CSV table of C-alpha atoms and ligand atoms in Angstrom, one decimal:
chain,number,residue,atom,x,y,z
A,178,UNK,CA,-4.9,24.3,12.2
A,179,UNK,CA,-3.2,21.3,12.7
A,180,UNK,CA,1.3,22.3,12.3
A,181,UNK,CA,3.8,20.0,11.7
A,182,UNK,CA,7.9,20.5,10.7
A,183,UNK,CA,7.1,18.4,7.6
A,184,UNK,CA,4.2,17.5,5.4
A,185,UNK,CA,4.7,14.8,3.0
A,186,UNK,CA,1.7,14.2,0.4
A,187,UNK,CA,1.6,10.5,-1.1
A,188,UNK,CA,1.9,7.2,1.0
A,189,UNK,CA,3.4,5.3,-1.8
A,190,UNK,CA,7.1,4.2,-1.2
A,191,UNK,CA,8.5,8.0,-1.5
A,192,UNK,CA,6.7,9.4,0.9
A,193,UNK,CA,6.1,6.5,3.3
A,194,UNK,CA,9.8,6.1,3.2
A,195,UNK,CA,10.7,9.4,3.5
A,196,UNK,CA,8.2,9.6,6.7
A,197,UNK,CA,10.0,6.5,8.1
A,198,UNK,CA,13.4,8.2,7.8
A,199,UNK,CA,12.1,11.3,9.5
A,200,UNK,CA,10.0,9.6,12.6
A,201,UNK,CA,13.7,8.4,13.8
A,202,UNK,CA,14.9,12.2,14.3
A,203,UNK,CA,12.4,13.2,16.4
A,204,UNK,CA,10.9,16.0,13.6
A,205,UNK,CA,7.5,16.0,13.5
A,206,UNK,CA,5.8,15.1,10.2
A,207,UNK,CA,2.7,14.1,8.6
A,208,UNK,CA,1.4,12.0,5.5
A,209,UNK,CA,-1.8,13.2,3.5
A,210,UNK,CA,-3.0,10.6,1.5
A,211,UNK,CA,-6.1,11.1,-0.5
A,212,UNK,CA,-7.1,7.7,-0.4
A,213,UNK,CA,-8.1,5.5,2.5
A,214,UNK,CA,-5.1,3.1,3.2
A,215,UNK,CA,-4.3,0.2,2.2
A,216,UNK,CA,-5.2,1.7,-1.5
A,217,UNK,CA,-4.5,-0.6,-5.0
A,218,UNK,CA,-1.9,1.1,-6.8
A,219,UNK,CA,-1.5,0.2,-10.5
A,220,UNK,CA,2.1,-1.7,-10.4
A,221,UNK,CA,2.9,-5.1,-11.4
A,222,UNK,CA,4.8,-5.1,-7.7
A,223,UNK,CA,8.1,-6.4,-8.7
A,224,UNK,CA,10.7,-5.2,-5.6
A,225,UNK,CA,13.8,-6.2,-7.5
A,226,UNK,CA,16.9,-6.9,-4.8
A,227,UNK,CA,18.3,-3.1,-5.2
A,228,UNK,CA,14.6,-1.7,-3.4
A,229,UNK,CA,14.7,-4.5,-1.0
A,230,UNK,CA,18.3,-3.9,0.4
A,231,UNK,CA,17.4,-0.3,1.1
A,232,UNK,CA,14.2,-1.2,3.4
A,233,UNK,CA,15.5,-0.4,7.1
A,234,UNK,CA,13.1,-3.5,8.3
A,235,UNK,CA,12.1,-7.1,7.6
A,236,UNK,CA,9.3,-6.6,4.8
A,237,UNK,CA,8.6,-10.7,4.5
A,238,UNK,CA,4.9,-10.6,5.7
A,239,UNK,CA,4.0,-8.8,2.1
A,240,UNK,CA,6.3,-10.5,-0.2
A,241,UNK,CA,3.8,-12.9,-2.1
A,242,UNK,CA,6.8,-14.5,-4.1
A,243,UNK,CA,10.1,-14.4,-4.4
A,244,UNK,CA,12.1,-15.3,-8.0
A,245,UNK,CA,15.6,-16.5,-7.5
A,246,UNK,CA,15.9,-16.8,-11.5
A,247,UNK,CA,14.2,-14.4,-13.7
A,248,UNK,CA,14.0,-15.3,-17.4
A,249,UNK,CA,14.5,-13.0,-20.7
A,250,UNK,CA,12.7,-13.8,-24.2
A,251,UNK,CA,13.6,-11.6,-27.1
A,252,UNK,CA,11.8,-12.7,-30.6
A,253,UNK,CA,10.8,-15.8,-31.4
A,254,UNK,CA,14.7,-16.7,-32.8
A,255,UNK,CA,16.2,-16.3,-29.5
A,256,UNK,CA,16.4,-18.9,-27.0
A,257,UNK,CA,15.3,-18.2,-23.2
A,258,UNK,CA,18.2,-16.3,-21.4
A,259,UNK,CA,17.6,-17.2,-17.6
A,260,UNK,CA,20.1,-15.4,-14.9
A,261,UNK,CA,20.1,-16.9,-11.4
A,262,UNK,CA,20.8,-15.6,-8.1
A,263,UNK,CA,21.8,-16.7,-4.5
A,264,UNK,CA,19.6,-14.0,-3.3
A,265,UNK,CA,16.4,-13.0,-4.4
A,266,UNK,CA,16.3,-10.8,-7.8
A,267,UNK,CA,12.8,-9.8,-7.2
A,268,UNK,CA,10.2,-10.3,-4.6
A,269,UNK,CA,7.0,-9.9,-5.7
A,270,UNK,CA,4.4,-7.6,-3.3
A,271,UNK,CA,1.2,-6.4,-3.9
A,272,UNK,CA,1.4,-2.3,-3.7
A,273,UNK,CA,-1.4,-1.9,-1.1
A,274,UNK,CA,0.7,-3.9,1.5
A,275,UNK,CA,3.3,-2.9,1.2
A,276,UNK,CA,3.1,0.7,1.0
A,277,UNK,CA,0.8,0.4,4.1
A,278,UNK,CA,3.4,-1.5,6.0
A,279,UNK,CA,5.8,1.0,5.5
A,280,UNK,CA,3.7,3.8,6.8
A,281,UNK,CA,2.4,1.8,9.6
A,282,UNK,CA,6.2,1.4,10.6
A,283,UNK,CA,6.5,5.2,9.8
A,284,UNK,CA,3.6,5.7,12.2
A,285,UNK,CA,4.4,3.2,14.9
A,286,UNK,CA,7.7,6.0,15.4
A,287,UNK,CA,5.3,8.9,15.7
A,288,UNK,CA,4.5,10.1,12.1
A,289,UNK,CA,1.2,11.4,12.0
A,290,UNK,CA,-1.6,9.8,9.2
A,291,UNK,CA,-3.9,12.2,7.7
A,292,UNK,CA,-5.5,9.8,5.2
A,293,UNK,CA,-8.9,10.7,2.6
A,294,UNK,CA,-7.5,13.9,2.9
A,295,UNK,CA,-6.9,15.3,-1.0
A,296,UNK,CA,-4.4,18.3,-1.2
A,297,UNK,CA,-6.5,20.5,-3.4
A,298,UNK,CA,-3.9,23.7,-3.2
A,299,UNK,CA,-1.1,25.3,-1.4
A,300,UNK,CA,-0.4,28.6,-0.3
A,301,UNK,CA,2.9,29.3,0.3
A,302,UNK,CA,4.9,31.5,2.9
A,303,UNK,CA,7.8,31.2,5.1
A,304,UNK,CA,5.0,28.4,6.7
A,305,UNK,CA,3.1,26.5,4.1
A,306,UNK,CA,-0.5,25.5,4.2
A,307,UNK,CA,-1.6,23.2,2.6
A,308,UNK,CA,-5.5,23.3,1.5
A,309,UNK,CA,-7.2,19.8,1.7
A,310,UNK,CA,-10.8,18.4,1.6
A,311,UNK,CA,-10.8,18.2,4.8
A,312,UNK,CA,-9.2,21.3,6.1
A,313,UNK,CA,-6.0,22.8,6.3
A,314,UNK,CA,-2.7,22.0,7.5
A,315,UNK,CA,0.8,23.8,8.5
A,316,UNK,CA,4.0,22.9,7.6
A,317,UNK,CA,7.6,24.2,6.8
A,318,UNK,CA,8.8,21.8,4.7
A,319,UNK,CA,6.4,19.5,1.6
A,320,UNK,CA,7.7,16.3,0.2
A,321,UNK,CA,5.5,15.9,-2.8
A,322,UNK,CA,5.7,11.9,-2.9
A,323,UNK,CA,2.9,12.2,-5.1
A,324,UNK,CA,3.5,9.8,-7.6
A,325,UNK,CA,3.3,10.0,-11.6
A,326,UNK,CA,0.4,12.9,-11.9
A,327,UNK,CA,1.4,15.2,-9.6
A,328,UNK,CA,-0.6,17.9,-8.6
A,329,UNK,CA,1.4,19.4,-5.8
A,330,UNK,CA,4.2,19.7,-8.7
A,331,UNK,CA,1.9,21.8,-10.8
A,332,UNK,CA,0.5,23.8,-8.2
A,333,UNK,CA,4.0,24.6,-6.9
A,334,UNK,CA,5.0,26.0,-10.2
A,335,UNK,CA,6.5,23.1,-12.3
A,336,UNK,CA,6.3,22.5,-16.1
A,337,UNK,CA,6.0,19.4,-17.3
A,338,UNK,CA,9.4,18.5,-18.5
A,339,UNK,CA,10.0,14.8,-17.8
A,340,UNK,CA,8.6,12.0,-20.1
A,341,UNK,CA,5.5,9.9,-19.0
A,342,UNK,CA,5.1,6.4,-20.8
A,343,UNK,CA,1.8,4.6,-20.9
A,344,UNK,CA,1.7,1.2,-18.8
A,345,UNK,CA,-1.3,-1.7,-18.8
A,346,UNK,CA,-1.9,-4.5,-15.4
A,347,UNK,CA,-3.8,-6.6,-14.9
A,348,UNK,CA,-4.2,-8.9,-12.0
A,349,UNK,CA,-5.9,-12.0,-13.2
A,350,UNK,CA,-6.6,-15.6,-11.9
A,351,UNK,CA,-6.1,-18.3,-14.6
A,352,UNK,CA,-7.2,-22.5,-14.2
A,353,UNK,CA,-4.7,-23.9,-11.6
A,354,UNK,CA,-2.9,-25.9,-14.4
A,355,UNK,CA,-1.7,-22.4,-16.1
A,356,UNK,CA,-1.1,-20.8,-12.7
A,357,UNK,CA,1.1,-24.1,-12.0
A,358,UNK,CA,3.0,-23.6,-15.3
A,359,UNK,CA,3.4,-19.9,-14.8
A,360,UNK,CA,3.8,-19.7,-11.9
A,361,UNK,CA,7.5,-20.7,-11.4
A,362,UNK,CA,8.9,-17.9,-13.1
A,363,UNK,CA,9.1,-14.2,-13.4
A,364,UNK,CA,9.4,-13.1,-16.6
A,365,UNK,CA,9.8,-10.3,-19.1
A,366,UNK,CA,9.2,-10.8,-23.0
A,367,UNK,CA,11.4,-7.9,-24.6
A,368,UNK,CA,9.9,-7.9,-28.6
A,369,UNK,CA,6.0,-8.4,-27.1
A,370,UNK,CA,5.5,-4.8,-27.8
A,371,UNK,CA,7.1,-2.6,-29.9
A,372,UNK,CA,9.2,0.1,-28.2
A,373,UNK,CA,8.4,-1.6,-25.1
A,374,UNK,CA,8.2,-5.0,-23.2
A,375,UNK,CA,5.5,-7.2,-21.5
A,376,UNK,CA,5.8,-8.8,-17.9
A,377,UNK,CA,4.3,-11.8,-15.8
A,378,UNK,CA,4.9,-11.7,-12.5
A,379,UNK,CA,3.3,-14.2,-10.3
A,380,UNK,CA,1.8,-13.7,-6.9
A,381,UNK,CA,0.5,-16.0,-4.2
A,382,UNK,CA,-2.9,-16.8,-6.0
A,383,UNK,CA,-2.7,-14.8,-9.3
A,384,UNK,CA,-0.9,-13.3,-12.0
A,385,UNK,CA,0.5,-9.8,-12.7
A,386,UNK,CA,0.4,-9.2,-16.0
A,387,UNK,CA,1.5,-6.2,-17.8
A,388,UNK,CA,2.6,-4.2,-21.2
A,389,UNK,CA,4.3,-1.1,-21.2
A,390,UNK,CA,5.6,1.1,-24.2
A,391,UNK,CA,8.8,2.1,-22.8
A,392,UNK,CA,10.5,5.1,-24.7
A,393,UNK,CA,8.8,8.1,-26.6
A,394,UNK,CA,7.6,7.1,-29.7
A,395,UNK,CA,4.6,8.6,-32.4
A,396,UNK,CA,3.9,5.7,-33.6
A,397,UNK,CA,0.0,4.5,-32.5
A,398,UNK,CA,0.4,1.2,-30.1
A,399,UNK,CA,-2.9,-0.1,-28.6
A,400,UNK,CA,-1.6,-1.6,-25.8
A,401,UNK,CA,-5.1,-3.3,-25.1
A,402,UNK,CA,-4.3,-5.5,-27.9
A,403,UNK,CA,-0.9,-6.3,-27.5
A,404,UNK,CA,-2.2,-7.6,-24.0
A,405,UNK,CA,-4.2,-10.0,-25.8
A,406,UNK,CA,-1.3,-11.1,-27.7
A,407,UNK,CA,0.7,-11.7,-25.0
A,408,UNK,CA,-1.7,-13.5,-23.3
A,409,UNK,CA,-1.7,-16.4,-26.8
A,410,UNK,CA,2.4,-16.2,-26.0
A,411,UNK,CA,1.7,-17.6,-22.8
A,412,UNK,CA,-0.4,-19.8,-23.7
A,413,UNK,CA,-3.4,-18.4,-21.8
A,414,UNK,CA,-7.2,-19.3,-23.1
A,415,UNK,CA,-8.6,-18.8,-20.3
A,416,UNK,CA,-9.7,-16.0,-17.7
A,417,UNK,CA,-11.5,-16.7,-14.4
A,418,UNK,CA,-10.8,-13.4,-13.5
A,419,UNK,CA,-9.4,-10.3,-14.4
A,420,UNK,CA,-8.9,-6.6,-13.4
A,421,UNK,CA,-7.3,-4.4,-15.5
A,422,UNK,CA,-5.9,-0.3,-14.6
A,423,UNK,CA,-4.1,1.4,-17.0
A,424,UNK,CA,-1.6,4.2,-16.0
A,425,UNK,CA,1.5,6.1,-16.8
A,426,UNK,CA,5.9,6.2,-15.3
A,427,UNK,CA,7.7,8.9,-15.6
A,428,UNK,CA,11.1,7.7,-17.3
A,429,UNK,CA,12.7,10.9,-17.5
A,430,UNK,CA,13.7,13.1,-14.9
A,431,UNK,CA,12.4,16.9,-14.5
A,432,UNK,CA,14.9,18.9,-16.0
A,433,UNK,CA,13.4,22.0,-13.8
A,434,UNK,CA,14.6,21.3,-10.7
A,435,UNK,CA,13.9,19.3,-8.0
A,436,UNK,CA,13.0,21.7,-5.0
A,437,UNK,CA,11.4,25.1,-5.1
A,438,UNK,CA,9.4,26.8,-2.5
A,439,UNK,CA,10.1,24.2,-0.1
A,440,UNK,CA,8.9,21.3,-2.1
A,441,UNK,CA,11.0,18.6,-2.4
A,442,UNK,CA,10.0,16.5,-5.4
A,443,UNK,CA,10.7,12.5,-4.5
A,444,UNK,CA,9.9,9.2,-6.7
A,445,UNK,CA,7.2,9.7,-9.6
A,446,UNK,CA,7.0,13.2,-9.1
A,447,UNK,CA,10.2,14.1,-9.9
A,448,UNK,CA,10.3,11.7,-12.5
A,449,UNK,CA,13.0,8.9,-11.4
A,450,UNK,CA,11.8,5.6,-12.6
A,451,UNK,CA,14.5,3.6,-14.6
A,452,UNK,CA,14.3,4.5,-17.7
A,453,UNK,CA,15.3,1.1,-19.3
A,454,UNK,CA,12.5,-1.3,-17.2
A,455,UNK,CA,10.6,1.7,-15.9
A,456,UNK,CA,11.3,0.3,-12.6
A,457,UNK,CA,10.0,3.0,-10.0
A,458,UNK,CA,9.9,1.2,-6.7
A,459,UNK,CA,13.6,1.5,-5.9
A,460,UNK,CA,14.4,5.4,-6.7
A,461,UNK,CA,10.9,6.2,-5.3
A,462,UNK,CA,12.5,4.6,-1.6
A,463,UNK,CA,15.9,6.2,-2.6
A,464,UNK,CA,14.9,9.1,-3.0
A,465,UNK,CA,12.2,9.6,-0.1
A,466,UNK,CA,15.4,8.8,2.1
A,467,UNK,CA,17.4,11.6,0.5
A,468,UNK,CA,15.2,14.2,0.7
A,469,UNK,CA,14.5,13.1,4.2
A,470,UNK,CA,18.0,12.8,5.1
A,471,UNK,CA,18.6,16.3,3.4
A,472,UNK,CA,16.0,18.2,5.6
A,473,UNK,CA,17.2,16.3,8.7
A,474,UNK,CA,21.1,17.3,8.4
A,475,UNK,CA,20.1,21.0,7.5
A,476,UNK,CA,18.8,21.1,11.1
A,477,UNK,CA,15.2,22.4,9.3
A,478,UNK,CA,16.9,25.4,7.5
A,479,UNK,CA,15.0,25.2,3.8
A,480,UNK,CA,18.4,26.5,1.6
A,481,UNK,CA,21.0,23.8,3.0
A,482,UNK,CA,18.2,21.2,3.0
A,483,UNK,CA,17.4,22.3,-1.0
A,484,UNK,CA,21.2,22.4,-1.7
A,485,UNK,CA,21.9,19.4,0.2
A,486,UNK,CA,18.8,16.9,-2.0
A,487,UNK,CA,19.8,18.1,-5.3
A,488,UNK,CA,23.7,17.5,-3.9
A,489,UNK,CA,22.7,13.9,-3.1
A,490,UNK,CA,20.4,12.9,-6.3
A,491,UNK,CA,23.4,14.3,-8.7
A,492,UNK,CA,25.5,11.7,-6.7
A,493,UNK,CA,23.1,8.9,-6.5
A,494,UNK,CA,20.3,8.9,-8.6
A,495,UNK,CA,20.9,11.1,-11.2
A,496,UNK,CA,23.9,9.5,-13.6
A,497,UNK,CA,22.0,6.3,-13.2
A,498,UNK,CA,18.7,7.3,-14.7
A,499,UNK,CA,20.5,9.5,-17.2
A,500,UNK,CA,22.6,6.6,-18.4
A,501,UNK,CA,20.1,4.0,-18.7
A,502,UNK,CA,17.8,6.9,-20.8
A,503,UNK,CA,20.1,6.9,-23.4
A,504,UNK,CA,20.9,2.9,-23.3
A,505,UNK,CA,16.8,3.0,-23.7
A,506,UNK,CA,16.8,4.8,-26.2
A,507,UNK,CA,19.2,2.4,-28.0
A,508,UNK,CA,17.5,-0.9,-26.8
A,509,UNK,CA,14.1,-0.4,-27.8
A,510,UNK,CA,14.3,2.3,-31.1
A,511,UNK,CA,16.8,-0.2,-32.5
A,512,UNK,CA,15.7,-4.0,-32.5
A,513,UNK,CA,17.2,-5.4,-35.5
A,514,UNK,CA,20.6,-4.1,-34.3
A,515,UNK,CA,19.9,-4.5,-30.4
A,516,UNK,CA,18.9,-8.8,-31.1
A,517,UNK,CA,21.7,-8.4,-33.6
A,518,UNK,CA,24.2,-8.0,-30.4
A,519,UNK,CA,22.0,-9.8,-28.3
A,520,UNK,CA,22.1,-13.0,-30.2
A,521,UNK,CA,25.6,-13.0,-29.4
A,522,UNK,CA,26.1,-11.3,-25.8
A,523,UNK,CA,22.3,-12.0,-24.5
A,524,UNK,CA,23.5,-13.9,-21.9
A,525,UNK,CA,26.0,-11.3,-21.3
A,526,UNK,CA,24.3,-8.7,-21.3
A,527,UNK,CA,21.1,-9.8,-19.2
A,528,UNK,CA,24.2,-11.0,-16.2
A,529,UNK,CA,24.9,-7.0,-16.4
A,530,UNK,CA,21.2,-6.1,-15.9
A,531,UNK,CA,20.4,-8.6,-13.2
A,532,UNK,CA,23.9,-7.3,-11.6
A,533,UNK,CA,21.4,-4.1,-11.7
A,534,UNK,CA,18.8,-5.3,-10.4
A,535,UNK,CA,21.1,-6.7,-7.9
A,536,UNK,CA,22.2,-3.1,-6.9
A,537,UNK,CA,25.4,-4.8,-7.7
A,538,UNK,CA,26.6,-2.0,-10.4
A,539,UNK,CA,25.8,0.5,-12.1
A,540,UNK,CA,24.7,1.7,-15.8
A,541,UNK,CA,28.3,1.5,-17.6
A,542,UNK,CA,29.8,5.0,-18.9
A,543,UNK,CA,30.9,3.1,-22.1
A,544,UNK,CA,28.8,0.7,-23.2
A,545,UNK,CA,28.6,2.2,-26.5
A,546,UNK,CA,32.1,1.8,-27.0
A,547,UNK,CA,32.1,-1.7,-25.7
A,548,UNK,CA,29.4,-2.9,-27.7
A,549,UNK,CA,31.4,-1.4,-30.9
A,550,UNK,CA,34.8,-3.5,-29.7
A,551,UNK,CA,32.7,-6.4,-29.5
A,552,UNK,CA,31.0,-6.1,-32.8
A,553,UNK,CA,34.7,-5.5,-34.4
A,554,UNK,CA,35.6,-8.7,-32.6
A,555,UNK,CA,32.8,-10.6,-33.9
A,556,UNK,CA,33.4,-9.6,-37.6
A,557,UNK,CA,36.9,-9.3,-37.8
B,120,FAD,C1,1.6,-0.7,-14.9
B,120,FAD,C2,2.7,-0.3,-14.0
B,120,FAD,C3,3.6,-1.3,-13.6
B,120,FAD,C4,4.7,-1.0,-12.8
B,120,FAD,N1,5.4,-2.1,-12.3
B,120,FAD,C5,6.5,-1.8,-11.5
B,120,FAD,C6,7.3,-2.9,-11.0
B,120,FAD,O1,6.9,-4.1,-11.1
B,120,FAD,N2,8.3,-2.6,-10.2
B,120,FAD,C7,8.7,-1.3,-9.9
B,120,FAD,O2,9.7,-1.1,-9.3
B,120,FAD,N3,8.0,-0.2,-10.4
B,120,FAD,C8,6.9,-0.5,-11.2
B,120,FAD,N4,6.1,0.6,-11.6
B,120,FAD,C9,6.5,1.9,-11.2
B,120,FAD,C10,6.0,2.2,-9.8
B,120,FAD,O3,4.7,1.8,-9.6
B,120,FAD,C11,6.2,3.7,-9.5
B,120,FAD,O4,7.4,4.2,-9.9
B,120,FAD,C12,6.1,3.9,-7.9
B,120,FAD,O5,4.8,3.6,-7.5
B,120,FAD,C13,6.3,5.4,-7.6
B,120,FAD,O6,6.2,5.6,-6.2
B,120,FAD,P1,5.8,7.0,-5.6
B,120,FAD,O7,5.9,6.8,-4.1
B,120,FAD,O8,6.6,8.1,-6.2
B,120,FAD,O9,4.3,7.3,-6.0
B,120,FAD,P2,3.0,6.4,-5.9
B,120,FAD,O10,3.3,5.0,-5.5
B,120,FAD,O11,2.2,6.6,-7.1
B,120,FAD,O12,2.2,7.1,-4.7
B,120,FAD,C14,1.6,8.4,-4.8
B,120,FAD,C15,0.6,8.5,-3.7
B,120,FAD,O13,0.2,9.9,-3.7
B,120,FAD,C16,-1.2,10.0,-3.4
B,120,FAD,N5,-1.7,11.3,-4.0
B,120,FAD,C17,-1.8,11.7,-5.3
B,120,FAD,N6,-2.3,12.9,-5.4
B,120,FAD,C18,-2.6,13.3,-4.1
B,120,FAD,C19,-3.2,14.4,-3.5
B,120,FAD,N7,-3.7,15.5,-4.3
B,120,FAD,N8,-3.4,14.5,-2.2
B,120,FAD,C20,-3.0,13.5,-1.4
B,120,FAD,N9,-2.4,12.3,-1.9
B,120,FAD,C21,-2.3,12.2,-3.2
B,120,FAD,C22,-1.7,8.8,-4.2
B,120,FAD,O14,-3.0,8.3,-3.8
B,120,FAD,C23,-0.7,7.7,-3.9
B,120,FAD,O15,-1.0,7.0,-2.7
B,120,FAD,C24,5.0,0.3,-12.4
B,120,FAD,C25,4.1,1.3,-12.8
B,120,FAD,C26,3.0,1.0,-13.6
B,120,FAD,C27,2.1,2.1,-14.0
């Protein structure tokens, strides 16, 4: 059986990260991917500045496009609110390339591939091994980079505690006169869909084009039709081609844990996706790093490593995503009030987000506060 220091299972930018962070110390390691690489992943692919600044190397032979200004449309009353940037805000990739650059870095330092291998179940110990189709494999330490479903979560024991919100794409080529008009801009049209928003991010040759439903909500929304919609608002009547995957973000982080039996949950697994764009690429990196990091400065001992990654997320991750859940919940359960405010501060307030996206602040403590000064200011 084939014995390695650490196993990570996903190749997606948790666990490709993590394995590049690891092939620098010298500790061996593995990825088990189920799929044969490069694999689509369902993602409209945006890397906003905060992801990029974190890759330790130059990722510009997969960025298809890069958006300098991204633009904002609320309803119908509300006029465009653009932000601009002297460095890019979001650079658009296409998942399969560039998860499978980052792993091909990983494995140019010595990290071992194991790919159209499926983990099918664990049995744990003091060494784990980890039961795949084909065959079995050693290792002290599991990253579970794993991504939204996670089975190596369930089969190490953990409930389903964060909150998973439903997400359409579709990559689709349009007549080269559209593609010209769209494709200048990346942009996200807030009141598309209720308790969501809708995205078009262009790429080399086509669009990404998606709708999410952002927070919790009973209400019924058929996403497939708000698509259609949203194609009229941008003026799309025709398809040449289209592909269309429907899948799910976790925007709420497991309230369980994050490490038990020497798994360390990174990225979708552990359910760190921003909770107000459902942006999943940066934590995912982040947090492959961390738990990397954590197992590397333990010197391979599974306590100070566990102590150390839940040490780090509470300083890093953590307060962000907790923050920006209840900002979420505010943005999209109340639309009246939010375009209210936004009417007003929109330009303001998109600045702040794109400072975000920018990694160039954080989720305010008080914006609740602030936005009830600046409604007093604006009646009194
Ligand atoms: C429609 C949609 C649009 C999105 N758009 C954006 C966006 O524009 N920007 C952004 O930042 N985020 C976006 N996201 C979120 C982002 O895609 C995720 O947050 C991110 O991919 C999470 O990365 P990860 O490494 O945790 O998992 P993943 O990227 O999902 O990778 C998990 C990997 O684990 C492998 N795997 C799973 N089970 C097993 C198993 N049993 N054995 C072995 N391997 C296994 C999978 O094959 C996969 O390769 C979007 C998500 C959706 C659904």
């Amino acid at each position: 059986m084939k014995s390695f220091d650490v196993a990570i299972i996903g190749s997606g930018p948790a666990g490709a990260s993590a394995a590049f962070e690891l092939s620098k110390s010298g500790i061996s390691t593995v990825i088990i991917e189920k799929e044969i690489l490069p694999r689509y992943k369902t993602c409209g692919g945006g890397l906003v500045f905060r992801g990029l600044k974190m890759m330790p190397f130059d990722i510009s032979s997969v960025v298809e496009k890069e958006f300098y200004a991204i633009d904002t449309y609320f309803s119908k009353k509300h006029p465009c609110i653009t932000t601009r940037r002297e460095k890019p805000i979001v650079s658009m990739v296409m998942r399969d390339a560039f998860d499978n650059l980052i792993v091909e870095k990983a494995k140019s330092n010595g990290v071992t591939l194991l790919q159209n291998h499926k983990v099918v179940d664990i049995t744990f110990g003091d060494i784990q091994t980890i039961h795949t189709t084909e065959g079995d494999i050693a290792a002290k330490f599991i990253i579970a980079a794993d991504g939204a479903l996670s089975p190596i979560a369930k089969i190490a024991g953990w409930k389903e505690t964060r909150t998973l919100i439903p997400a359409l794409e579709y990559e689709i080529e349009v007549p080269a006169a559209d593609f010209e008009r769209l494709s200048n801009d990346a942009r996200f049209d807030i009141d598309a869909i209720p308790y969501g928003y809708a995205w078009c991010f262009p790429k080399k040759n086509h669009l990404s084009i998606g709708v999410a439903v952002v927070v919790k909500t009973n209400k019924k929304i058929n996403l497939k039709e708000y698509y259609a919609e949203y194609l009229k608002i941008l003026g799309i009547t025709e398809i040449l081609k289209e592909e269309g995957h429907g899948f799910v973000i976790p925007v709420a982080p497991r309230t369980d844990t994050f490490v038990q039996k020497n798994v360390f949950l990174t990225g979708d697994s552990a359910g760190l996706a921003d909770p107000l764009v459902a942006e999943g690429i940066s934590n995912s990196i982040l947090s492959g790093v961390l738990a990397a990091q954590s197992i590397i400065e333990s010197n391979l001992d599974y306590e100070k490593a566990s102590s150390l990654y839940i040490e780090k997320l509470e300083t890093t991750i953590l307060p962000e995503v907790q923050k920006a859940g209840v900002l979420a919940h505010h943005f999209y359960n109340k639309k009246t009030f939010r375009n209210i405010i936004l009417k007003k501060y929109g330009q303001y307030a998109a600045e702040a987000m794109t400072d975000l996206f920018m990694g160039e602040r954080s989720y305010p403590d008080d914006y609740l506060k602030r936005i009830s000064k600046k409604i007093k200011e604006a009646i009194f």
